[in-house]
PDB file of C-alpha atoms in Angstrom:
ATOM      1  CA  UNK A   1      46.666 148.175 144.458  1.00 42.00           C
ATOM      2  CA  UNK A   2      48.202 144.751 143.687  1.00 47.00           C
ATOM      3  CA  UNK A   3      47.567 143.587 140.160  1.00 48.00           C
ATOM      4  CA  UNK A   4      45.653 140.422 139.925  1.00 42.00           C
ATOM      5  CA  UNK A   5      47.071 137.172 138.425  1.00 48.00           C
ATOM      6  CA  UNK A   6      48.182 137.732 134.933  1.00 50.00           C
ATOM      7  CA  UNK A   7      48.613 134.299 133.661  1.00 51.00           C
ATOM      8  CA  UNK A   8      46.389 131.445 134.919  1.00 50.00           C
ATOM      9  CA  UNK A   9      46.987 127.952 133.427  1.00 47.00           C
ATOM     10  CA  UNK A  10      44.869 124.891 133.783  1.00 44.00           C
ATOM     11  CA  UNK A  11      45.681 121.622 131.975  1.00 39.00           C
ATOM     12  CA  UNK A  12      43.327 118.980 130.657  1.00 35.00           C
ATOM     13  CA  UNK A  13      44.345 115.936 128.615  1.00 31.00           C
ATOM     14  CA  UNK A  14      44.288 117.814 125.266  1.00 27.00           C
ATOM     15  CA  UNK A  15      43.237 121.289 126.221  1.00 27.00           C
ATOM     16  CA  UNK A  16      45.095 124.320 127.791  1.00 29.00           C
ATOM     17  CA  UNK A  17      43.567 127.442 129.179  1.00 29.00           C
ATOM     18  CA  UNK A  18      45.611 130.579 129.305  1.00 33.00           C
ATOM     19  CA  UNK A  19      43.721 133.661 130.648  1.00 30.00           C
ATOM     20  CA  UNK A  20      44.845 137.273 131.056  1.00 31.00           C
ATOM     21  CA  UNK A  21      43.468 138.979 133.954  1.00 30.00           C
ATOM     22  CA  UNK A  22      45.344 142.244 133.831  1.00 36.00           C
ATOM     23  CA  UNK A  23      47.078 144.360 131.289  1.00 37.00           C
ATOM     24  CA  UNK A  24      49.541 142.399 129.018  1.00 43.00           C
ATOM     25  CA  UNK A  25      52.967 142.125 130.236  1.00 51.00           C
ATOM     26  CA  UNK A  26      55.379 144.628 128.582  1.00 52.00           C
ATOM     27  CA  UNK A  27      57.650 143.404 125.948  1.00 48.00           C
ATOM     28  CA  UNK A  28      61.224 144.911 126.010  1.00 49.00           C
ATOM     29  CA  UNK A  29      64.241 144.555 123.832  1.00 45.00           C
ATOM     30  CA  UNK A  30      66.355 144.346 126.967  1.00 47.00           C
ATOM     31  CA  UNK A  31      64.658 141.015 127.892  1.00 46.00           C
ATOM     32  CA  UNK A  32      65.993 139.323 124.685  1.00 82.00           C
ATOM     33  CA  UNK A  33      69.487 138.461 126.256  1.00 92.00           C
ATOM     34  CA  UNK A  34      67.493 136.688 129.025  1.00 94.00           C
ATOM     35  CA  UNK A  35      65.626 134.377 126.595  1.00 93.00           C
ATOM     36  CA  UNK A  36      68.792 133.633 124.671  1.00 93.00           C
ATOM     37  CA  UNK A  37      70.441 132.576 127.795  1.00 94.00           C
ATOM     38  CA  UNK A  38      67.558 130.255 128.633  1.00 93.00           C
ATOM     39  CA  UNK A  39      67.661 128.769 125.027  1.00 91.00           C
ATOM     40  CA  UNK A  40      71.435 128.107 125.373  1.00 91.00           C
ATOM     41  CA  UNK A  41      70.814 125.597 128.028  1.00 91.00           C
ATOM     42  CA  UNK A  42      70.636 121.911 126.784  1.00 90.00           C
ATOM     43  CA  UNK A  43      67.268 120.566 126.250  1.00 86.00           C
ATOM     44  CA  UNK A  44      67.863 117.881 128.985  1.00 83.00           C
ATOM     45  CA  UNK A  45      67.337 120.612 131.573  1.00 85.00           C
ATOM     46  CA  UNK A  46      63.732 120.795 130.647  1.00 84.00           C
ATOM     47  CA  UNK A  47      63.252 124.467 130.336  1.00 86.00           C
ATOM     48  CA  UNK A  48      61.562 124.347 127.017  1.00 81.00           C
ATOM     49  CA  UNK A  49      59.974 120.972 127.223  1.00 79.00           C
ATOM     50  CA  UNK A  50      56.350 120.570 128.276  1.00 74.00           C
ATOM     51  CA  UNK A  51      55.852 124.238 128.599  1.00 72.00           C
ATOM     52  CA  UNK A  52      52.352 125.733 128.725  1.00 60.00           C
ATOM     53  CA  UNK A  53      52.884 128.600 126.198  1.00 50.00           C
ATOM     54  CA  UNK A  54      49.609 129.021 124.304  1.00 35.00           C
ATOM     55  CA  UNK A  55      48.533 126.103 122.465  1.00 32.00           C
ATOM     56  CA  UNK A  56      44.653 126.272 122.923  1.00 30.00           C
ATOM     57  CA  UNK A  57      41.996 128.511 124.202  1.00 30.00           C
ATOM     58  CA  UNK A  58      39.444 125.793 124.928  1.00 29.00           C
ATOM     59  CA  UNK A  59      38.290 125.571 128.436  1.00 33.00           C
ATOM     60  CA  UNK A  60      39.208 122.431 130.405  1.00 34.00           C
ATOM     61  CA  UNK A  61      36.823 120.826 132.937  1.00 33.00           C
ATOM     62  CA  UNK A  62      37.091 119.010 136.123  1.00 38.00           C
ATOM     63  CA  UNK A  63      39.720 119.310 138.883  1.00 47.00           C
ATOM     64  CA  UNK A  64      43.069 119.995 137.194  1.00 61.00           C
ATOM     65  CA  UNK A  65      46.755 120.817 137.875  1.00 73.00           C
ATOM     66  CA  UNK A  66      47.046 124.726 137.887  1.00 75.00           C
ATOM     67  CA  UNK A  67      49.797 127.114 137.945  1.00 77.00           C
ATOM     68  CA  UNK A  68      49.257 130.794 138.246  1.00 82.00           C
ATOM     69  CA  UNK A  69      51.967 133.525 137.386  1.00 88.00           C
ATOM     70  CA  UNK A  70      51.435 137.060 138.369  1.00 89.00           C
ATOM     71  CA  UNK A  71      52.380 140.245 136.644  1.00 91.00           C
ATOM     72  CA  UNK A  72      53.315 141.708 139.988  1.00 93.00           C
ATOM     73  CA  UNK A  73      56.071 139.481 141.483  1.00 94.00           C
ATOM     74  CA  UNK A  74      55.091 140.302 145.041  1.00 93.00           C
ATOM     75  CA  UNK A  75      51.887 138.268 144.635  1.00 92.00           C
ATOM     76  CA  UNK A  76      53.911 135.082 144.256  1.00 92.00           C
ATOM     77  CA  UNK A  77      53.419 131.865 142.326  1.00 89.00           C
ATOM     78  CA  UNK A  78      50.409 129.504 142.916  1.00 85.00           C
ATOM     79  CA  UNK A  79      50.368 125.897 142.201  1.00 82.00           C
ATOM     80  CA  UNK A  80      47.284 123.596 142.631  1.00 81.00           C
ATOM     81  CA  UNK A  81      47.521 119.887 142.247  1.00 80.00           C
ATOM     82  CA  UNK A  82      45.146 117.615 140.517  1.00 75.00           C
ATOM     83  CA  UNK A  83      43.714 116.814 143.914  1.00 74.00           C
ATOM     84  CA  UNK A  84      43.064 120.493 144.861  1.00 77.00           C
ATOM     85  CA  UNK A  85      46.176 120.821 147.138  1.00 79.00           C
ATOM     86  CA  UNK A  86      47.430 124.421 146.948  1.00 80.00           C
ATOM     87  CA  UNK A  87      50.901 125.875 147.241  1.00 83.00           C
ATOM     88  CA  UNK A  88      51.860 129.506 147.269  1.00 86.00           C
ATOM     89  CA  UNK A  89      55.505 130.413 146.489  1.00 92.00           C
ATOM     90  CA  UNK A  90      57.217 133.873 147.214  1.00 95.00           C
ATOM     91  CA  UNK A  91      59.802 134.754 144.644  1.00 96.00           C
ATOM     92  CA  UNK A  92      63.386 136.122 145.233  1.00 96.00           C
ATOM     93  CA  UNK A  93      63.640 139.962 145.628  1.00 95.00           C
ATOM     94  CA  UNK A  94      59.909 140.278 144.818  1.00 94.00           C
ATOM     95  CA  UNK A  95      59.509 143.712 146.418  1.00 92.00           C
ATOM     96  CA  UNK A  96      62.241 145.103 144.439  1.00 93.00           C
ATOM     97  CA  UNK A  97      61.722 143.518 141.155  1.00 95.00           C
ATOM     98  CA  UNK A  98      59.989 145.048 138.230  1.00 94.00           C
ATOM     99  CA  UNK A  99      56.721 143.843 136.738  1.00 94.00           C
ATOM    100  CA  UNK A 100      56.548 141.092 134.303  1.00 93.00           C
ATOM    101  CA  UNK A 101      58.201 141.385 130.966  1.00 91.00           C
ATOM    102  CA  UNK A 102      57.103 139.031 128.232  1.00 89.00           C
ATOM    103  CA  UNK A 103      59.933 136.976 126.622  1.00 90.00           C
ATOM    104  CA  UNK A 104      57.618 134.902 124.394  1.00 86.00           C
ATOM    105  CA  UNK A 105      53.885 133.790 124.740  1.00 81.00           C
ATOM    106  CA  UNK A 106      53.403 132.188 127.988  1.00 78.00           C
ATOM    107  CA  UNK A 107      56.805 133.132 129.523  1.00 87.00           C
ATOM    108  CA  UNK A 108      57.647 136.274 131.463  1.00 91.00           C
ATOM    109  CA  UNK A 109      60.713 137.570 133.312  1.00 95.00           C
ATOM    110  CA  UNK A 110      61.081 139.785 136.394  1.00 96.00           C
ATOM    111  CA  UNK A 111      64.129 142.104 136.492  1.00 97.00           C
ATOM    112  CA  UNK A 112      65.359 141.946 140.013  1.00 97.00           C
ATOM    113  CA  UNK A 113      67.451 145.118 139.717  1.00 95.00           C
ATOM    114  CA  UNK A 114      70.640 143.544 140.885  1.00 96.00           C
ATOM    115  CA  UNK A 115      72.160 141.757 137.767  1.00 96.00           C
ATOM    116  CA  UNK A 116      69.667 138.806 137.869  1.00 97.00           C
ATOM    117  CA  UNK A 117      66.260 137.983 136.328  1.00 97.00           C
ATOM    118  CA  UNK A 118      63.709 135.616 137.703  1.00 97.00           C
ATOM    119  CA  UNK A 119      61.850 133.568 135.045  1.00 95.00           C
ATOM    120  CA  UNK A 120      58.911 131.432 136.136  1.00 93.00           C
ATOM    121  CA  UNK A 121      57.872 128.817 133.429  1.00 90.00           C
ATOM    122  CA  UNK A 122      54.455 127.223 133.879  1.00 85.00           C
ATOM    123  CA  UNK A 123      54.392 123.425 132.690  1.00 86.00           C
ATOM    124  CA  UNK A 124      51.497 121.412 131.461  1.00 83.00           C
ATOM    125  CA  UNK A 125      51.687 119.191 134.341  1.00 85.00           C
ATOM    126  CA  UNK A 126      50.901 122.081 136.754  1.00 84.00           C
ATOM    127  CA  UNK A 127      54.557 122.502 137.862  1.00 88.00           C
ATOM    128  CA  UNK A 128      56.539 125.638 137.698  1.00 90.00           C
ATOM    129  CA  UNK A 129      60.186 125.780 136.757  1.00 92.00           C
ATOM    130  CA  UNK A 130      61.730 129.007 138.155  1.00 95.00           C
ATOM    131  CA  UNK A 131      64.836 129.851 136.236  1.00 96.00           C
ATOM    132  CA  UNK A 132      67.254 132.498 137.510  1.00 97.00           C
ATOM    133  CA  UNK A 133      69.496 134.178 135.085  1.00 97.00           C
ATOM    134  CA  UNK A 134      72.651 135.781 136.593  1.00 98.00           C
ATOM    135  CA  UNK A 135      74.042 138.189 134.047  1.00 96.00           C
ATOM    136  CA  UNK A 136      77.364 138.898 135.563  1.00 96.00           C
ATOM    137  CA  UNK A 137      79.716 138.266 138.545  1.00 96.00           C
ATOM    138  CA  UNK A 138      77.984 141.005 140.356  1.00 96.00           C
ATOM    139  CA  UNK A 139      74.730 139.097 140.555  1.00 98.00           C
ATOM    140  CA  UNK A 140      74.010 137.615 144.018  1.00 97.00           C
ATOM    141  CA  UNK A 141      74.752 134.064 144.819  1.00 97.00           C
ATOM    142  CA  UNK A 142      71.643 133.489 147.058  1.00 98.00           C
ATOM    143  CA  UNK A 143      68.066 133.306 145.783  1.00 98.00           C
ATOM    144  CA  UNK A 144      65.345 132.625 148.473  1.00 97.00           C
ATOM    145  CA  UNK A 145      61.789 131.383 148.089  1.00 96.00           C
ATOM    146  CA  UNK A 146      59.082 131.357 150.678  1.00 94.00           C
ATOM    147  CA  UNK A 147      57.130 128.068 150.089  1.00 92.00           C
ATOM    148  CA  UNK A 148      54.452 128.633 152.638  1.00 86.00           C
ATOM    149  CA  UNK A 149      55.066 125.513 154.534  1.00 81.00           C
ATOM    150  CA  UNK A 150      57.737 123.608 156.345  1.00 87.00           C
ATOM    151  CA  UNK A 151      60.586 123.026 153.997  1.00 90.00           C
ATOM    152  CA  UNK A 152      62.952 120.049 154.616  1.00 90.00           C
ATOM    153  CA  UNK A 153      66.024 118.759 152.675  1.00 85.00           C
ATOM    154  CA  UNK A 154      65.754 115.102 151.975  1.00 76.00           C
ATOM    155  CA  UNK A 155      68.424 112.549 152.692  1.00 59.00           C
ATOM    156  CA  UNK A 156      71.514 113.750 150.704  1.00 63.00           C
ATOM    157  CA  UNK A 157      70.070 117.115 150.445  1.00 66.00           C
ATOM    158  CA  UNK A 158      69.474 117.534 146.810  1.00 87.00           C
ATOM    159  CA  UNK A 159      65.554 117.866 146.898  1.00 93.00           C
ATOM    160  CA  UNK A 160      63.351 119.899 149.097  1.00 94.00           C
ATOM    161  CA  UNK A 161      60.028 118.482 150.450  1.00 94.00           C
ATOM    162  CA  UNK A 162      57.448 120.893 151.416  1.00 93.00           C
ATOM    163  CA  UNK A 163      54.630 120.031 154.031  1.00 91.00           C
ATOM    164  CA  UNK A 164      51.570 122.028 155.038  1.00 88.00           C
ATOM    165  CA  UNK A 165      50.653 123.065 158.766  1.00 86.00           C
ATOM    166  CA  UNK A 166      48.952 119.620 159.185  1.00 88.00           C
ATOM    167  CA  UNK A 167      52.199 117.874 158.230  1.00 89.00           C
ATOM    168  CA  UNK A 168      50.821 116.754 154.861  1.00 90.00           C
ATOM    169  CA  UNK A 169      52.825 116.646 151.704  1.00 92.00           C
ATOM    170  CA  UNK A 170      52.271 119.856 149.868  1.00 90.00           C
ATOM    171  CA  UNK A 171      54.895 119.662 147.122  1.00 92.00           C
ATOM    172  CA  UNK A 172      58.600 119.334 146.355  1.00 94.00           C
ATOM    173  CA  UNK A 173      61.441 120.797 144.527  1.00 95.00           C
ATOM    174  CA  UNK A 174      63.573 118.812 142.149  1.00 95.00           C
ATOM    175  CA  UNK A 175      67.489 118.786 142.425  1.00 94.00           C
ATOM    176  CA  UNK A 176      69.154 122.077 141.880  1.00 94.00           C
ATOM    177  CA  UNK A 177      71.344 122.763 138.845  1.00 95.00           C
ATOM    178  CA  UNK A 178      73.130 125.783 137.488  1.00 97.00           C
ATOM    179  CA  UNK A 179      75.061 126.127 134.261  1.00 97.00           C
ATOM    180  CA  UNK A 180      76.936 128.927 132.543  1.00 96.00           C
ATOM    181  CA  UNK A 181      76.865 130.050 128.899  1.00 95.00           C
ATOM    182  CA  UNK A 182      79.715 127.703 127.864  1.00 95.00           C
ATOM    183  CA  UNK A 183      77.995 124.688 129.301  1.00 94.00           C
ATOM    184  CA  UNK A 184      79.824 124.291 132.414  1.00 96.00           C
ATOM    185  CA  UNK A 185      78.093 123.236 135.503  1.00 96.00           C
ATOM    186  CA  UNK A 186      78.180 125.759 138.423  1.00 97.00           C
ATOM    187  CA  UNK A 187      78.177 124.576 141.922  1.00 97.00           C
ATOM    188  CA  UNK A 188      74.847 124.905 143.627  1.00 96.00           C
ATOM    189  CA  UNK A 189      72.719 123.599 146.353  1.00 95.00           C
ATOM    190  CA  UNK A 190      69.744 124.195 148.446  1.00 94.00           C
ATOM    191  CA  UNK A 191      69.407 125.392 152.033  1.00 94.00           C
ATOM    192  CA  UNK A 192      66.082 125.174 154.052  1.00 93.00           C
ATOM    193  CA  UNK A 193      64.970 127.037 157.169  1.00 92.00           C
ATOM    194  CA  UNK A 194      61.356 127.209 158.170  1.00 92.00           C
ATOM    195  CA  UNK A 195      59.336 128.035 155.129  1.00 92.00           C
ATOM    196  CA  UNK A 196      62.345 129.528 153.146  1.00 94.00           C
ATOM    197  CA  UNK A 197      64.150 127.607 150.549  1.00 95.00           C
ATOM    198  CA  UNK A 198      67.449 129.230 149.213  1.00 96.00           C
ATOM    199  CA  UNK A 199      69.280 128.249 146.173  1.00 96.00           C
ATOM    200  CA  UNK A 200      72.898 129.046 146.566  1.00 97.00           C
ATOM    201  CA  UNK A 201      74.755 129.480 143.366  1.00 98.00           C
ATOM    202  CA  UNK A 202      78.513 129.525 143.995  1.00 97.00           C
ATOM    203  CA  UNK A 203      79.694 131.581 141.012  1.00 98.00           C
ATOM    204  CA  UNK A 204      82.138 133.853 142.853  1.00 92.00           C
ATOM    205  CA  UNK A 205      84.723 131.212 143.400  1.00 88.00           C
ATOM    206  CA  UNK A 206      85.247 130.143 139.871  1.00 90.00           C
ATOM    207  CA  UNK A 207      85.813 131.386 136.380  1.00 94.00           C
ATOM    208  CA  UNK A 208      82.473 131.183 134.408  1.00 97.00           C
ATOM    209  CA  UNK A 209      81.075 132.463 131.235  1.00 97.00           C
ATOM    210  CA  UNK A 210      77.991 134.644 131.879  1.00 97.00           C
ATOM    211  CA  UNK A 211      75.114 134.599 131.953  1.00 97.00           C
ATOM    212  CA  UNK A 212      74.450 131.667 134.235  1.00 97.00           C
ATOM    213  CA  UNK A 213      71.236 129.959 134.566  1.00 97.00           C
ATOM    214  CA  UNK A 214      70.041 128.256 137.767  1.00 97.00           C
ATOM    215  CA  UNK A 215      66.780 126.544 138.342  1.00 91.00           C
ATOM    216  CA  UNK A 216      64.525 125.135 141.066  1.00 93.00           C
ATOM    217  CA  UNK A 217      61.494 123.186 139.744  1.00 94.00           C
ATOM    218  CA  UNK A 218      58.526 123.057 142.018  1.00 92.00           C
ATOM    219  CA  UNK A 219      55.652 120.828 141.619  1.00 92.00           C
ATOM    220  CA  UNK A 220      52.941 118.486 143.169  1.00 91.00           C
ATOM    221  CA  UNK A 221      51.959 115.848 140.681  1.00 93.00           C
ATOM    222  CA  UNK A 222      54.493 113.178 140.073  1.00 96.00           C
ATOM    223  CA  UNK A 223      52.259 111.422 137.579  1.00 95.00           C
ATOM    224  CA  UNK A 224      50.215 112.678 134.619  1.00 91.00           C
ATOM    225  CA  UNK A 225      48.774 109.798 132.760  1.00 93.00           C
ATOM    226  CA  UNK A 226      47.833 106.105 133.025  1.00 96.00           C
ATOM    227  CA  UNK A 227      46.903 103.978 129.990  1.00 97.00           C
ATOM    228  CA  UNK A 228      45.773 100.291 129.973  1.00 97.00           C
ATOM    229  CA  UNK A 229      46.878  97.477 127.695  1.00 97.00           C
ATOM    230  CA  UNK A 230      46.601  93.682 128.194  1.00 97.00           C
ATOM    231  CA  UNK A 231      49.127  90.954 129.297  1.00 97.00           C
ATOM    232  CA  UNK A 232      48.154  87.317 129.706  1.00 96.00           C
ATOM    233  CA  UNK A 233      44.601  88.189 129.400  1.00 97.00           C
ATOM    234  CA  UNK A 234      44.546  90.636 132.392  1.00 98.00           C
ATOM    235  CA  UNK A 235      45.093  94.458 132.575  1.00 98.00           C
ATOM    236  CA  UNK A 236      48.563  95.981 132.409  1.00 98.00           C
ATOM    237  CA  UNK A 237      48.616  99.637 133.695  1.00 98.00           C
ATOM    238  CA  UNK A 238      51.245 101.924 132.266  1.00 98.00           C
ATOM    239  CA  UNK A 239      51.794 104.715 134.691  1.00 97.00           C
ATOM    240  CA  UNK A 240      53.566 107.783 133.265  1.00 96.00           C
ATOM    241  CA  UNK A 241      55.337 110.469 135.300  1.00 96.00           C
ATOM    242  CA  UNK A 242      55.016 114.037 134.613  1.00 93.00           C
ATOM    243  CA  UNK A 243      57.944 116.201 133.325  1.00 92.00           C
ATOM    244  CA  UNK A 244      58.446 117.294 136.908  1.00 93.00           C
ATOM    245  CA  UNK A 245      58.021 113.773 138.342  1.00 95.00           C
ATOM    246  CA  UNK A 246      60.899 112.755 135.781  1.00 94.00           C
ATOM    247  CA  UNK A 247      62.965 115.492 137.124  1.00 94.00           C
ATOM    248  CA  UNK A 248      62.509 114.306 140.631  1.00 95.00           C
ATOM    249  CA  UNK A 249      63.310 110.785 139.608  1.00 95.00           C
ATOM    250  CA  UNK A 250      66.896 111.721 138.817  1.00 92.00           C
ATOM    251  CA  UNK A 251      67.661 111.687 142.637  1.00 92.00           C
ATOM    252  CA  UNK A 252      67.480 108.525 144.774  1.00 91.00           C
ATOM    253  CA  UNK A 253      66.586 110.881 147.714  1.00 91.00           C
ATOM    254  CA  UNK A 254      63.161 111.229 145.982  1.00 94.00           C
ATOM    255  CA  UNK A 255      62.421 107.499 146.772  1.00 95.00           C
ATOM    256  CA  UNK A 256      60.512 108.161 149.942  1.00 94.00           C
ATOM    257  CA  UNK A 257      58.444 110.882 148.053  1.00 96.00           C
ATOM    258  CA  UNK A 258      57.300 108.253 145.476  1.00 97.00           C
ATOM    259  CA  UNK A 259      56.720 105.645 148.064  1.00 97.00           C
ATOM    260  CA  UNK A 260      54.425 107.851 150.198  1.00 97.00           C
ATOM    261  CA  UNK A 261      52.812 110.957 148.488  1.00 96.00           C
ATOM    262  CA  UNK A 262      53.457 109.304 145.024  1.00 97.00           C
ATOM    263  CA  UNK A 263      51.457 106.218 145.854  1.00 98.00           C
ATOM    264  CA  UNK A 264      48.736 108.359 147.372  1.00 96.00           C
ATOM    265  CA  UNK A 265      48.559 110.367 144.424  1.00 95.00           C
ATOM    266  CA  UNK A 266      48.570 107.417 141.949  1.00 97.00           C
ATOM    267  CA  UNK A 267      45.890 105.413 143.701  1.00 97.00           C
ATOM    268  CA  UNK A 268      43.690 108.488 144.121  1.00 95.00           C
ATOM    269  CA  UNK A 269      43.908 109.298 140.413  1.00 94.00           C
ATOM    270  CA  UNK A 270      43.421 105.635 139.404  1.00 97.00           C
ATOM    271  CA  UNK A 271      41.636 103.730 142.039  1.00 97.00           C
ATOM    272  CA  UNK A 272      41.810 100.545 140.006  1.00 98.00           C
ATOM    273  CA  UNK A 273      45.330 100.266 141.274  1.00 98.00           C
ATOM    274  CA  UNK A 274      43.772  99.222 144.647  1.00 98.00           C
ATOM    275  CA  UNK A 275      42.157  96.143 143.012  1.00 98.00           C
ATOM    276  CA  UNK A 276      45.156  93.802 143.773  1.00 98.00           C
ATOM    277  CA  UNK A 277      47.892  94.075 146.368  1.00 98.00           C
ATOM    278  CA  UNK A 278      50.454  92.968 143.689  1.00 98.00           C
ATOM    279  CA  UNK A 279      49.839  96.261 141.883  1.00 98.00           C
ATOM    280  CA  UNK A 280      50.989  98.201 145.000  1.00 98.00           C
ATOM    281  CA  UNK A 281      53.993  95.879 145.407  1.00 98.00           C
ATOM    282  CA  UNK A 282      55.108  96.318 141.816  1.00 98.00           C
ATOM    283  CA  UNK A 283      54.728 100.185 142.225  1.00 98.00           C
ATOM    284  CA  UNK A 284      56.864 100.088 145.265  1.00 98.00           C
ATOM    285  CA  UNK A 285      59.493  98.115 143.492  1.00 98.00           C
ATOM    286  CA  UNK A 286      59.589 100.439 140.607  1.00 97.00           C
ATOM    287  CA  UNK A 287      59.917 103.421 143.127  1.00 97.00           C
ATOM    288  CA  UNK A 288      62.993 101.990 144.531  1.00 96.00           C
ATOM    289  CA  UNK A 289      64.773 100.007 141.826  1.00 95.00           C
ATOM    290  CA  UNK A 290      63.346 101.670 138.620  1.00 93.00           C
ATOM    291  CA  UNK A 291      63.405 105.247 139.608  1.00 93.00           C
ATOM    292  CA  UNK A 292      65.540 106.056 136.576  1.00 90.00           C
ATOM    293  CA  UNK A 293      63.663 104.158 134.037  1.00 89.00           C
ATOM    294  CA  UNK A 294      62.810 106.632 131.364  1.00 87.00           C
ATOM    295  CA  UNK A 295      59.455 105.469 130.317  1.00 90.00           C
ATOM    296  CA  UNK A 296      56.339 104.107 131.874  1.00 95.00           C
ATOM    297  CA  UNK A 297      56.183 101.952 134.973  1.00 97.00           C
ATOM    298  CA  UNK A 298      54.249  98.878 133.943  1.00 97.00           C
ATOM    299  CA  UNK A 299      51.945  97.092 136.515  1.00 98.00           C
ATOM    300  CA  UNK A 300      50.567  93.824 135.493  1.00 98.00           C
ATOM    301  CA  UNK A 301      47.467  92.478 137.267  1.00 98.00           C
ATOM    302  CA  UNK A 302      48.234  88.832 136.628  1.00 98.00           C
ATOM    303  CA  UNK A 303      51.379  88.889 138.722  1.00 98.00           C
ATOM    304  CA  UNK A 304      50.930  87.277 142.094  1.00 98.00           C
ATOM    305  CA  UNK A 305      50.979  89.072 145.441  1.00 98.00           C
ATOM    306  CA  UNK A 306      54.579  88.862 146.726  1.00 97.00           C
ATOM    307  CA  UNK A 307      55.054  90.392 150.111  1.00 96.00           C
ATOM    308  CA  UNK A 308      58.767  89.422 150.041  1.00 96.00           C
ATOM    309  CA  UNK A 309      59.391  91.007 146.636  1.00 97.00           C
ATOM    310  CA  UNK A 310      62.326  93.064 148.126  1.00 95.00           C
ATOM    311  CA  UNK A 311      64.391  89.897 148.940  1.00 94.00           C
ATOM    312  CA  UNK A 312      64.960  89.160 145.195  1.00 92.00           C
ATOM    313  CA  UNK A 313      64.398  92.473 143.474  1.00 93.00           C
ATOM    314  CA  UNK A 314      67.689  92.384 141.636  1.00 89.00           C
ATOM    315  CA  UNK A 315      66.736  89.078 140.216  1.00 94.00           C
ATOM    316  CA  UNK A 316      63.187  89.593 139.191  1.00 95.00           C
ATOM    317  CA  UNK A 317      63.578  93.403 138.304  1.00 94.00           C
ATOM    318  CA  UNK A 318      59.984  94.000 139.476  1.00 96.00           C
ATOM    319  CA  UNK A 319      58.711  91.405 137.040  1.00 96.00           C
ATOM    320  CA  UNK A 320      58.151  88.418 139.168  1.00 97.00           C
ATOM    321  CA  UNK A 321      56.242  85.427 137.858  1.00 93.00           C
TER     322      UNK A 321
END
């Protein structure tokens, strides 16, 4: 019988739930080089930023982002957005891979038996960063995921958008990257066919220092927080992207995702953003012209409605008067 989900994570503003629903994952000395490979990657890759780990045992309430990681890899990953949208992801070589081995609290690895390990890392924003560690030149160069919906490459082909059987947005995968142990970038890209997304790591045609780490990062919630301040006597709404949302922001091909599903997410989470047309216009401006802005997107209610904001965006920089 297939084992039930081992790690189930749900996230609230200040509390985290990590539940063990099966026997604890094995801890093996042979897994140590895998963890060392992950920790050698620059922090900018996000592998150890915003991780769930074990930081609290308090039970969160309400509808929340959730990521589930199984002990048995054939069960696949499950991601649930803050609005309840569900996405199940089949892992590479799941039928041949060994059961989960704990690398450190909250992080497990699957030995694929072919010179590679799969390491799904649950994030506090409900996303999952799936690192693949290629141990030698004998490791495969293709790693396929079944995302359970129609997968398409966006624009220049560096992000993947997943839609359900109704054609609705179900999630996306941030731009692919791969890096060797010396910090050298390894050519990599995605391919999509039906519900299958394949990350191709072209390590056979170069001279690289192993291990190599490659990474698809899957999520649904682009935003994780909004705070309110005041400007000119009216509310200013500061909208913050999740860690995964920030990773998506590194690609201009994510603009349609922010303009469409992103706005739907933001207005559903914070209906006050519907209180004035200008707030939506400012949001759209930020989605196009401030995608790389590292901090919050600030939407001021005092700003007048401006249907032609796009005509002078470079001049007003989304801050028209």
